Coordinates of C-alpha atoms in Angstrom, one line a residue:
Chain A
M1 CA -82.6 56.2 -72.8
A2 CA -79.0 57.7 -73.6
R3 CA -75.6 56.1 -73.5
E4 CA -74.3 56.0 -69.9
L5 CA -70.9 54.6 -68.6
W6 CA -71.2 51.4 -67.1
K7 CA -68.9 48.8 -65.4
G8 CA -69.5 45.4 -67.0
N9 CA -70.6 43.6 -63.8
E10 CA -73.1 46.3 -62.9
A11 CA -74.3 46.5 -66.3
F12 CA -75.4 43.2 -66.8
A13 CA -76.8 42.9 -63.0
E14 CA -79.1 46.2 -64.0
A15 CA -80.1 44.5 -67.4
A16 CA -81.1 41.7 -65.1
V17 CA -83.1 44.0 -62.9
R18 CA -84.6 45.3 -66.0
A19 CA -85.8 42.1 -67.5
G20 CA -87.8 41.4 -64.4
L21 CA -85.4 39.6 -62.4
Q22 CA -87.3 38.8 -59.0
A23 CA -84.7 37.1 -57.1
Y24 CA -80.9 36.5 -57.0
F25 CA -78.9 34.2 -55.0
G26 CA -74.9 34.5 -55.2
Y27 CA -71.9 34.1 -53.6
P28 CA -69.1 36.8 -53.8
I29 CA -66.0 35.8 -56.0
T30 CA -63.6 38.0 -58.1
P31 CA -64.0 39.2 -61.1
Q32 CA -67.6 39.1 -60.6
T33 CA -68.4 40.4 -57.1
E34 CA -69.5 43.9 -58.2
A35 CA -72.7 42.3 -59.9
L36 CA -73.7 40.5 -56.5
E37 CA -72.6 43.9 -54.7
Y38 CA -75.0 45.9 -57.0
L39 CA -77.8 43.7 -56.7
S40 CA -77.7 43.5 -52.8
A41 CA -78.8 47.1 -52.6
R42 CA -80.8 47.5 -56.1
M43 CA -83.0 44.3 -55.3
P44 CA -84.2 45.2 -51.8
E45 CA -84.7 48.8 -53.2
L46 CA -87.3 47.5 -55.4
G47 CA -88.8 45.1 -53.0
R48 CA -87.1 42.1 -54.9
A49 CA -85.5 39.0 -53.3
F50 CA -81.4 39.1 -53.0
L51 CA -79.6 36.4 -50.8
Q52 CA -76.0 35.9 -50.0
A53 CA -75.9 32.3 -49.8
E54 CA -73.5 30.4 -47.7
S55 CA -71.7 29.1 -50.7
E56 CA -72.3 28.5 -54.4
L57 CA -73.6 25.2 -53.5
G58 CA -76.3 27.1 -51.6
A59 CA -76.9 29.7 -53.9
I60 CA -77.7 27.4 -57.1
N61 CA -80.2 25.2 -55.1
M62 CA -82.0 28.5 -53.8
V63 CA -82.1 29.2 -57.4
Y64 CA -83.4 25.6 -58.2
G65 CA -86.1 26.0 -55.6
A66 CA -87.2 29.5 -56.6
A67 CA -87.1 28.7 -60.4
C68 CA -89.6 26.0 -59.5
T69 CA -92.2 28.3 -58.7
G70 CA -91.8 30.2 -62.2
A71 CA -89.7 33.2 -60.8
R72 CA -87.2 35.0 -62.9
V73 CA -84.4 34.1 -61.0
M74 CA -80.5 34.4 -61.5
T75 CA -77.1 33.7 -60.3
S76 CA -73.7 35.1 -61.1
T77 CA -70.2 33.8 -60.4
S78 CA -67.0 32.8 -61.5
S79 CA -65.1 29.7 -62.8
P80 CA -64.0 27.9 -59.6
G81 CA -67.8 28.9 -58.6
T82 CA -69.1 27.7 -61.7
S83 CA -67.6 24.3 -60.8
L84 CA -69.1 24.5 -57.7
M85 CA -72.7 24.9 -59.2
M86 CA -72.6 21.9 -61.6
E87 CA -74.5 19.6 -59.8
G88 CA -77.4 21.7 -59.1
L89 CA -77.0 22.9 -63.0
S90 CA -77.4 19.4 -63.9
Y91 CA -80.5 18.8 -61.4
I92 CA -82.2 22.2 -63.0
A93 CA -81.8 20.8 -66.6
A94 CA -83.3 17.8 -65.6
T95 CA -86.4 19.2 -64.0
E96 CA -86.6 21.4 -66.9
V97 CA -86.9 24.8 -65.1
P98 CA -85.7 28.2 -66.6
M99 CA -83.0 30.0 -64.7
V100 CA -80.1 32.4 -65.8
L101 CA -76.2 32.0 -64.8
V102 CA -73.6 34.6 -65.7
D103 CA -70.2 33.1 -65.7
V104 CA -67.4 35.8 -65.5
V105 CA -64.6 33.5 -66.1
R106 CA -61.3 33.7 -64.6
G107 CA -57.8 31.7 -65.3
G108 CA -57.9 28.0 -64.1
P109 CA -57.8 25.2 -63.7
G110 CA -58.1 25.1 -59.6
L111 CA -58.3 28.4 -57.7
G112 CA -56.1 29.7 -60.8
T113 CA -55.9 33.6 -61.1
I114 CA -58.6 36.2 -61.1
Q115 CA -57.4 37.4 -64.8
P116 CA -59.5 37.1 -67.6
S117 CA -60.0 33.6 -69.5
Q118 CA -62.1 31.6 -71.7
G119 CA -61.2 28.4 -70.0
D120 CA -64.6 27.5 -68.9
Y121 CA -65.9 27.0 -72.6
N122 CA -65.9 23.2 -72.2
Q123 CA -67.5 23.3 -68.9
I124 CA -70.4 25.6 -69.9
V125 CA -70.8 24.6 -73.6
H126 CA -70.2 21.1 -73.6
G127 CA -71.6 20.1 -70.2
G128 CA -69.9 20.0 -67.0
G129 CA -72.7 18.7 -64.8
H130 CA -73.6 14.9 -65.3
G131 CA -76.1 13.7 -67.8
D132 CA -77.3 14.5 -71.4
Y133 CA -78.0 18.4 -71.2
H134 CA -77.6 21.5 -73.3
C135 CA -77.7 25.2 -71.9
I136 CA -78.5 28.1 -74.2
V137 CA -75.0 29.8 -74.0
L138 CA -74.3 33.3 -75.2
A139 CA -71.1 35.2 -75.3
P140 CA -71.0 38.9 -75.1
S141 CA -67.6 41.2 -76.3
T142 CA -68.9 44.5 -75.4
V143 CA -70.6 45.9 -72.0
Q144 CA -73.6 46.4 -74.3
E145 CA -73.8 43.3 -75.6
A146 CA -73.5 41.8 -72.2
V147 CA -76.6 44.3 -71.2
D148 CA -78.6 42.7 -74.2
Q149 CA -77.9 39.5 -73.7
V150 CA -78.8 39.3 -70.2
Y151 CA -82.1 40.9 -70.8
E152 CA -83.1 38.6 -73.7
I153 CA -81.8 35.6 -72.4
F154 CA -84.5 35.3 -69.6
D155 CA -86.9 34.8 -72.3
L156 CA -85.1 32.4 -74.2
A157 CA -84.6 30.5 -70.8
E158 CA -88.2 30.1 -70.2
K159 CA -89.2 29.4 -74.0
Y160 CA -87.2 26.3 -73.8
R161 CA -87.6 25.6 -69.9
S162 CA -83.9 25.7 -70.1
I163 CA -80.8 27.3 -68.8
G164 CA -79.4 30.2 -70.2
V165 CA -75.7 31.1 -69.4
I166 CA -73.8 34.3 -70.3
L167 CA -70.4 33.6 -70.4
L168 CA -68.3 36.5 -70.4
D169 CA -64.8 37.0 -68.9
G170 CA -63.0 39.4 -66.3
T171 CA -62.6 41.9 -69.2
I172 CA -66.1 42.3 -69.8
G173 CA -66.8 42.4 -66.1
Q174 CA -64.2 44.9 -65.0
M175 CA -64.5 47.2 -67.9
I176 CA -66.2 50.5 -68.3
E177 CA -67.8 51.1 -71.7
P178 CA -70.9 53.3 -72.8
A179 CA -74.2 51.4 -72.6
E180 CA -77.8 52.0 -73.2
M181 CA -79.9 50.3 -70.7
P182 CA -83.4 48.6 -72.0
P183 CA -86.7 49.8 -70.6
M184 CA -87.9 48.2 -67.2
R185 CA -90.0 45.5 -67.5
E186 CA -92.8 44.9 -65.3
I187 CA -92.5 41.8 -62.7
R188 CA -94.4 39.0 -64.7
K189 CA -97.8 38.6 -62.6
E190 CA -99.0 35.4 -64.3
I191 CA -97.4 32.0 -63.0
P192 CA -96.5 29.3 -65.6
E193 CA -98.3 26.3 -65.8
W194 CA -95.8 24.2 -65.0
A195 CA -94.7 26.2 -61.7
V196 CA -95.1 24.8 -58.5
R197 CA -97.5 26.5 -56.2
G198 CA -97.9 24.5 -53.2
G199 CA -101.2 23.0 -54.4
T200 CA -102.6 19.8 -52.9
G201 CA -105.0 17.3 -54.5
S202 CA -106.0 18.0 -57.8
N203 CA -103.9 21.3 -57.9
K204 CA -100.9 19.2 -57.1
R205 CA -97.9 19.8 -59.2
V206 CA -94.3 17.7 -59.0
L207 CA -91.3 18.7 -60.4
T208 CA -88.4 16.7 -60.3
S209 CA -85.1 15.4 -61.5
V210 CA -85.6 11.7 -60.1
H211 CA -87.3 9.0 -62.4
L212 CA -86.3 5.6 -60.9
V213 CA -88.2 4.2 -63.9
P214 CA -85.2 3.8 -67.0
E215 CA -87.9 3.8 -69.3
D216 CA -89.4 7.0 -68.0
M217 CA -85.4 8.4 -67.8
E218 CA -85.0 7.7 -71.3
V219 CA -88.3 9.2 -72.4
L220 CA -87.1 12.6 -70.3
D221 CA -83.7 12.2 -72.1
L222 CA -85.3 12.1 -75.5
R223 CA -87.5 14.8 -75.0
L224 CA -84.5 16.9 -74.0
I225 CA -82.5 16.4 -77.0
K226 CA -85.9 17.1 -79.1
K227 CA -86.4 20.1 -77.6
W228 CA -82.7 21.1 -78.0
Q229 CA -83.0 20.4 -81.9
E230 CA -85.6 23.5 -81.8
V231 CA -82.7 25.5 -79.9
E232 CA -80.4 25.0 -82.7
K233 CA -83.0 25.6 -85.5
N234 CA -83.9 28.9 -83.9
E235 CA -81.3 30.2 -81.9
V236 CA -77.8 30.6 -83.8
R237 CA -76.2 33.9 -83.3
F238 CA -73.0 35.2 -85.0
T239 CA -71.7 38.1 -86.2
E240 CA -69.2 38.8 -89.4
Y241 CA -66.3 41.6 -90.4
Y242 CA -64.7 41.9 -93.5
M243 CA -65.6 38.3 -94.6
D244 CA -67.1 39.0 -97.9
D245 CA -63.9 38.6 -99.8
A246 CA -62.1 37.0 -97.0
K247 CA -59.3 34.3 -98.0
I248 CA -58.5 33.9 -94.2
A249 CA -61.2 33.9 -91.3
V250 CA -60.2 34.6 -87.8
V251 CA -62.8 32.8 -85.5
G252 CA -63.0 34.0 -81.7
F253 CA -65.8 34.8 -79.4
G254 CA -66.1 37.2 -76.7
T255 CA -62.9 39.1 -75.4
A256 CA -60.7 37.0 -77.8
G257 CA -63.0 38.1 -80.7
R258 CA -62.9 41.7 -80.2
I259 CA -59.2 41.6 -79.7
A260 CA -58.9 39.8 -83.1
L261 CA -61.1 42.4 -84.6
S262 CA -58.0 44.9 -84.2
A263 CA -55.6 42.8 -85.5
V264 CA -57.8 41.9 -88.5
R265 CA -58.5 45.6 -89.3
T266 CA -54.3 46.2 -89.1
A267 CA -54.2 43.5 -91.3
R268 CA -56.8 44.7 -94.1
A269 CA -55.1 48.1 -93.8
L270 CA -51.8 45.8 -94.9
G271 CA -53.6 44.6 -97.9
I272 CA -54.2 41.0 -96.2
P273 CA -57.7 39.5 -97.4
V274 CA -58.5 38.5 -93.7
G275 CA -62.1 38.5 -92.0
L276 CA -63.5 37.7 -88.8
I277 CA -66.4 35.4 -87.6
R278 CA -67.4 35.8 -83.8
P279 CA -69.7 33.2 -82.6
I280 CA -72.5 35.0 -80.2
S281 CA -74.4 31.9 -79.3
L282 CA -71.9 29.3 -78.5
S283 CA -74.5 26.8 -77.8
P284 CA -76.3 26.2 -80.1
F285 CA -72.9 26.7 -82.1
P286 CA -73.2 28.6 -85.5
Y287 CA -71.5 25.2 -87.3
Q288 CA -73.3 26.3 -90.7
A289 CA -71.5 29.8 -90.7
I290 CA -68.0 28.0 -90.0
K291 CA -68.8 25.9 -92.7
E292 CA -69.8 28.2 -95.2
A293 CA -66.7 30.2 -94.4
A294 CA -64.4 26.9 -94.5
A295 CA -65.6 26.7 -98.4
Q296 CA -64.9 30.5 -99.1
V297 CA -61.4 30.7 -97.4
D298 CA -58.0 29.1 -97.3
H299 CA -57.2 29.3 -93.8
I300 CA -59.1 29.6 -90.7
L301 CA -57.6 30.9 -87.5
V302 CA -58.9 30.0 -84.2
V303 CA -58.3 32.9 -81.3
E304 CA -59.2 31.8 -77.8
M305 CA -58.2 32.6 -74.2
N306 CA -57.6 29.2 -73.5
S307 CA -55.9 26.1 -75.0
G308 CA -58.5 25.8 -78.0
M309 CA -61.8 24.0 -76.8
M310 CA -63.7 26.1 -79.3
L311 CA -61.1 25.1 -82.0
E312 CA -62.4 21.3 -81.7
D313 CA -65.8 22.6 -82.6
V314 CA -64.7 24.6 -85.5
M315 CA -62.7 21.3 -86.3
K316 CA -65.7 19.2 -86.3
V317 CA -67.4 21.2 -89.5
V318 CA -64.1 22.1 -91.5
K319 CA -62.6 18.5 -90.9
D320 CA -59.9 18.5 -93.9
S321 CA -61.7 21.0 -95.9
T322 CA -59.5 23.8 -95.1
N323 CA -56.2 24.5 -93.2
V324 CA -57.3 25.5 -89.7
E325 CA -54.6 27.1 -87.1
F326 CA -55.0 28.1 -83.6
Y327 CA -53.6 30.9 -81.2
G328 CA -54.5 31.0 -77.6
R329 CA -53.1 32.7 -74.3
M330 CA -54.3 31.1 -71.2
G331 CA -54.1 31.2 -67.4
G332 CA -55.4 35.0 -67.4
I333 CA -53.2 36.5 -70.1
M334 CA -55.1 38.5 -73.0
P335 CA -53.6 38.6 -76.1
F336 CA -52.5 41.9 -77.5
P337 CA -53.6 42.6 -81.2
D338 CA -50.3 42.6 -82.2
E339 CA -49.7 38.6 -81.4
I340 CA -52.8 37.8 -83.3
L341 CA -51.5 39.9 -86.2
S342 CA -48.4 38.1 -86.2
E343 CA -50.6 34.9 -86.7
I344 CA -52.5 36.6 -89.6
Q345 CA -49.1 37.7 -91.3
R346 CA -47.7 34.1 -90.8
I347 CA -50.3 32.4 -92.4
A348 CA -50.8 35.0 -95.3
S349 CA -47.1 34.6 -96.2
G350 CA -47.7 30.7 -96.8
T351 CA -47.7 27.8 -94.5
T352 CA -47.5 24.2 -95.5
P353 CA -50.2 22.1 -95.2
S354 CA -49.7 19.6 -92.0
D355 CA -51.3 16.8 -90.5
I356 CA -50.3 17.6 -87.1
H357 CA -53.3 19.2 -84.8
P358 CA -53.2 22.8 -84.7
R359 CA -53.0 22.7 -80.8
D360 CA -49.8 20.9 -81.2
R361 CA -48.5 23.3 -83.9
W362 CA -49.4 26.2 -81.4
L363 CA -47.9 24.4 -78.7
K364 CA -44.7 24.3 -80.3
R365 CA -44.8 27.8 -81.3
M366 CA -45.5 28.9 -77.7
E367 CA -41.9 27.6 -76.5
S368 CA -40.4 30.4 -78.0
V369 CA -42.7 32.9 -76.6
V370 CA -43.1 31.4 -72.8
D371 CA -40.6 29.4 -71.1
F372 CA -42.7 26.2 -70.1
Chain B
M1 CA -58.7 57.7 -85.3
Q2 CA -57.9 56.0 -82.3
N3 CA -55.8 56.8 -79.3
E4 CA -54.8 54.9 -76.1
T5 CA -53.6 56.1 -72.9
V6 CA -52.4 54.2 -69.8
I7 CA -52.2 55.6 -66.6
A8 CA -50.2 54.1 -63.9
G9 CA -49.0 54.3 -60.2
F10 CA -49.6 53.8 -56.5
G11 CA -53.3 53.0 -55.4
G12 CA -54.4 56.3 -54.0
Q13 CA -52.9 58.7 -56.6
G14 CA -55.9 58.9 -58.6
V15 CA -55.2 56.7 -61.3
L16 CA -58.3 55.1 -62.0
F17 CA -60.1 58.5 -61.4
L18 CA -58.3 60.0 -64.4
G19 CA -59.2 57.2 -66.7
K20 CA -62.9 57.7 -65.7
V21 CA -62.5 61.5 -66.4
M22 CA -61.1 60.8 -70.1
A23 CA -63.8 57.8 -70.6
Y24 CA -66.8 60.6 -69.6
A25 CA -65.1 63.2 -71.6
A26 CA -65.2 60.9 -74.7
L27 CA -68.8 59.8 -73.8
F28 CA -69.8 63.6 -74.4
E29 CA -68.0 63.8 -77.7
D30 CA -70.2 60.7 -78.5
L31 CA -67.0 58.6 -79.0
K32 CA -66.4 55.0 -78.3
V33 CA -64.4 54.5 -75.4
T34 CA -63.1 51.5 -72.9
W35 CA -61.7 51.9 -69.6
F36 CA -60.2 48.7 -68.4
P37 CA -58.5 48.8 -64.7
S38 CA -56.0 46.4 -63.3
Y39 CA -57.9 44.7 -60.8
G40 CA -55.4 41.8 -60.0
P41 CA -53.2 41.1 -56.8
E42 CA -50.8 43.9 -58.2
M43 CA -53.6 46.5 -57.0
R44 CA -53.9 44.8 -53.7
G45 CA -50.3 45.4 -53.4
G46 CA -50.6 48.8 -54.1
T47 CA -49.7 49.6 -57.8
A48 CA -53.1 50.5 -60.2
N49 CA -53.4 51.1 -63.8
C50 CA -55.9 51.7 -66.0
T51 CA -56.1 51.6 -69.9
V52 CA -58.3 54.3 -72.0
V53 CA -59.1 53.6 -75.5
I54 CA -60.7 56.3 -77.4
S55 CA -61.9 55.8 -81.0
D56 CA -64.5 57.1 -83.5
E57 CA -65.1 53.4 -84.5
E58 CA -65.9 50.0 -82.7
I59 CA -63.1 49.4 -80.3
G60 CA -61.5 46.1 -80.7
S61 CA -59.0 45.3 -78.2
P62 CA -59.2 47.1 -74.7
Q63 CA -55.6 47.0 -74.2
V64 CA -52.7 47.5 -76.7
K65 CA -48.9 46.8 -76.4
N66 CA -47.8 50.2 -77.7
P67 CA -50.2 52.9 -76.6
K68 CA -50.2 56.4 -77.8
A69 CA -49.7 58.2 -74.1
I70 CA -48.3 56.7 -70.9
V71 CA -48.6 58.6 -67.6
V72 CA -46.2 57.2 -64.9
M73 CA -47.1 58.6 -61.4
N74 CA -44.2 57.0 -59.7
R75 CA -40.7 55.2 -60.8
P76 CA -42.0 51.6 -60.6
S77 CA -44.3 52.7 -63.6
L78 CA -41.4 54.4 -65.4
D79 CA -39.7 51.7 -65.2
K80 CA -42.3 49.2 -66.4
Y81 CA -43.9 51.2 -69.1
E82 CA -41.2 53.4 -70.7
H83 CA -40.4 51.1 -73.8
M84 CA -43.9 50.6 -74.4
V85 CA -45.0 54.3 -75.6
A86 CA -45.7 54.1 -79.1
P87 CA -42.8 55.7 -81.1
G88 CA -44.2 59.8 -81.5
G89 CA -46.3 59.3 -78.4
Y90 CA -46.2 60.9 -75.1
L91 CA -44.9 59.9 -71.8
V92 CA -45.8 61.8 -69.1
I93 CA -43.5 61.8 -65.9
N94 CA -44.9 62.8 -62.6
T95 CA -41.3 64.2 -61.4
S96 CA -42.7 64.6 -58.0
M97 CA -42.3 60.9 -57.6
V98 CA -39.8 59.8 -60.2
N99 CA -36.2 60.1 -59.9
R100 CA -35.0 59.5 -63.2
K101 CA -35.0 61.0 -66.6
A102 CA -36.4 58.9 -69.2
T103 CA -34.3 57.5 -71.9
R104 CA -36.3 57.3 -74.9
T105 CA -36.0 59.9 -77.6
D106 CA -38.3 59.0 -80.2
I107 CA -41.2 59.9 -77.9
H108 CA -42.4 63.4 -76.6
V109 CA -41.4 63.4 -72.8
L110 CA -43.7 65.5 -70.5
E111 CA -42.4 66.4 -67.1
I112 CA -44.5 67.4 -64.5
P113 CA -43.7 68.2 -60.9
S114 CA -47.2 67.6 -60.0
V115 CA -47.2 67.6 -56.4
E116 CA -45.3 70.8 -56.2
L117 CA -47.8 72.6 -58.7
A118 CA -50.8 71.0 -56.7
E119 CA -49.5 72.3 -53.3
E120 CA -49.4 76.1 -55.0
L121 CA -53.0 75.4 -55.0
G122 CA -53.2 74.4 -51.7
D123 CA -54.0 70.5 -52.1
K124 CA -51.5 68.2 -53.2
R125 CA -54.5 65.7 -54.2
L126 CA -55.0 67.8 -57.2
A127 CA -51.5 66.2 -58.6
N128 CA -53.6 63.8 -60.7
T129 CA -55.8 66.5 -62.4
I130 CA -52.8 68.6 -63.3
I131 CA -51.2 66.0 -65.0
L132 CA -54.2 65.1 -66.8
G133 CA -54.4 69.0 -68.1
A134 CA -50.9 68.7 -69.2
L135 CA -51.2 65.6 -71.1
N136 CA -54.2 66.7 -72.9
E137 CA -52.6 70.1 -73.6
K138 CA -50.1 68.4 -75.7
A139 CA -51.7 65.2 -77.2
K140 CA -55.1 66.9 -77.6
F141 CA -56.9 63.6 -77.2
L142 CA -60.0 65.0 -76.2
K143 CA -61.9 68.8 -76.3
K144 CA -60.7 70.7 -72.9
E145 CA -64.4 71.5 -72.7
S146 CA -65.3 67.7 -72.5
L147 CA -62.8 67.0 -69.8
L148 CA -64.2 69.5 -67.9
K149 CA -67.6 68.2 -68.3
G150 CA -66.0 64.7 -67.5
L151 CA -64.6 66.2 -64.0
E152 CA -68.1 67.3 -63.1
E153 CA -69.2 64.0 -63.8
S154 CA -66.7 62.2 -62.1
L155 CA -67.0 64.3 -59.0
S156 CA -70.8 64.2 -58.7
H157 CA -70.9 61.5 -55.7
G158 CA -70.7 63.9 -53.0
K159 CA -67.3 65.5 -53.8
K160 CA -69.0 68.5 -55.8
D161 CA -67.3 70.8 -53.7
L162 CA -64.0 69.8 -55.0
L163 CA -65.2 70.6 -58.9
E164 CA -63.8 74.1 -59.0
I165 CA -60.4 73.6 -57.6
N166 CA -60.1 70.6 -59.9
K167 CA -60.9 72.5 -63.0
K168 CA -58.4 75.0 -61.8
A169 CA -55.8 71.9 -61.5
M170 CA -56.3 71.0 -65.1
E171 CA -56.0 74.7 -66.1
K172 CA -52.8 74.8 -64.1
G173 CA -51.0 71.7 -65.7
A174 CA -51.9 72.9 -69.4
A175 CA -50.4 76.6 -68.5
Y176 CA -47.6 74.7 -67.1
I177 CA -46.7 72.3 -69.9
T178 CA -47.1 75.1 -72.5
T179 CA -44.5 77.3 -70.9
Q180 CA -41.8 74.4 -70.8

C-alpha cells in the first residue's frame, strides 16, 4: 500500500474500519466531525453499523451495549463531548468490556474553543469518570501514528478487556499528511467467551457494573488494579530523539512533542546538547524512561498545550533529582517552535535552582507574553 | 531542507486548494509534507489560510512563526502576514485584490495581477493557480512536473475537465513573473 494524503480525522476512521470496526456510534463536534462524516458513508457501504446518536450520552451508552456483545466498537468526540461520556466510560470500565474512544481535544474548560489543545490529559489519563479504573491511552503526533495506533488499540482493548483511548488534538485531526493504510482485516467471526448473546438457562451470561455487596465490589476493584499492573508491565511506549549525549531533556506528547522536535533540532544546530522524549502511551506512563533521563540530564523541560498536567506525572518520578521547567500554551493556542527554543536557550544559559513549582515560575514568565 | 508556505485569503479564492496541490506535489517527490488549515471561527467569517511544510526529514511543527513564503490573496492577509515572512523569503501579493504595496525590503515581493491574467485565459477562477505558478517559478520549492501532477490529483473529483486550463494557468503565472 503506497503513501497517500489523508486528513487526520478521516485517516483514523479508515484505520478503524480496517481494524475490523463493526459498529460506530457518535455525535458531531468540531474538530472531530470529519471522522463521523466519513464513517457515515463508509460503514453502511460495508454493511456495518453506523449511528449518529441524539447526543454523546446516547452514543456512549450505545457503545456500551454493543461492546457487551463482543463487537468491535468505537466512538469519537471532542472535549465537551468526552465530558458527557464520562459516566458511560466508568460503567464500561466496571463491566470490563473493550471499546475504543478517540478524543480530538479542543481548548477548554467549558464549551471553550475549537482550536487544538491537550487540556483533556487529566480527564482521560487520570480518570474523569468515577471510581477506580484506568484506560489505555495512546497519543499520536502524526497522521500515520494516529492510523497505526487506532489499528492497534482494538487489540489492546480486547486483550485487557479495557477502554482504549486515542488522545489527539485538533491539529492532527485537521491536518493532512501522507500516510500508509494498514491492510483490511476481516471482521472477527468468533464471539468472545465473556460476551452476552441473549442466552437463557445454562447459557445465561450477565455483564454488569452493579455489585451491591461491598465485598464483591472490592474484589472487582482489586482485580482491575491487578490487571492494570499487567498493562503497566507490557504496554509502555515512548520515543526519543537526540538523547544519547543530552544534558537537557524536553518532554512533550502529541502535537506539543512534534513542535518541540523542531525546537530541539534548531537548538542542536546551535550546539546545545538537548534531546526529546515523546511519551506515546500516556497511560501507562513511561515513568522509567523519565527516571532514567532524569539521572542523565541537568534539566527537564516539559512542554504541553495545557497548564502542566503531564508535568505532575514527570515530577512524580523526577522528584528533586533534576531541575524541572515547564512551558505551555492554552486555550487553543499552539506554541511556535521559537517559543520552545527560547525556553531551551534560557535553560542552557543557566537557571538558578528554585523551590518554586515549575508551573508557578512559568505563569510568572507568561505575564510578559500574555495580558491576563 | 525545509520550506514553509502560508496561503491566505477569503474563502472561495482557492486558498486551501493551492495548499493541497503543493502537498500532492511533495508526495510525488517522496518528500515529507504537512498541510494544516485554519478551521476556526475565522474560516466561518470568510477568511481562510493554510500552512504547507515540505521537508526531506520528519516534520516537527506544522506551523512556523516565519515561513519562507506567504501568499496573500487579499488586503487583510497582507496586513496580517507581511511582517511574518522570513528574511530573504517570498511574499506573493495578489494585486487584483490588494490596494497597497509591501513595505518590507528584505524579502522578495512578487506582485501578480492574478484575476486580470486569469481573465485572459477566459476564467477568473484560475487566479489561484496562476499565483502558484508564479511563486514556484521563483521559489522553486517543488518541481514543475510535480505541481502539474498535483493539479491532476487535486482536480480528480469530477473536475477533470478543468485540468488543461489549470495547467495553462500555472504556466501563465510562471511566464508572467519571469518577465517582471
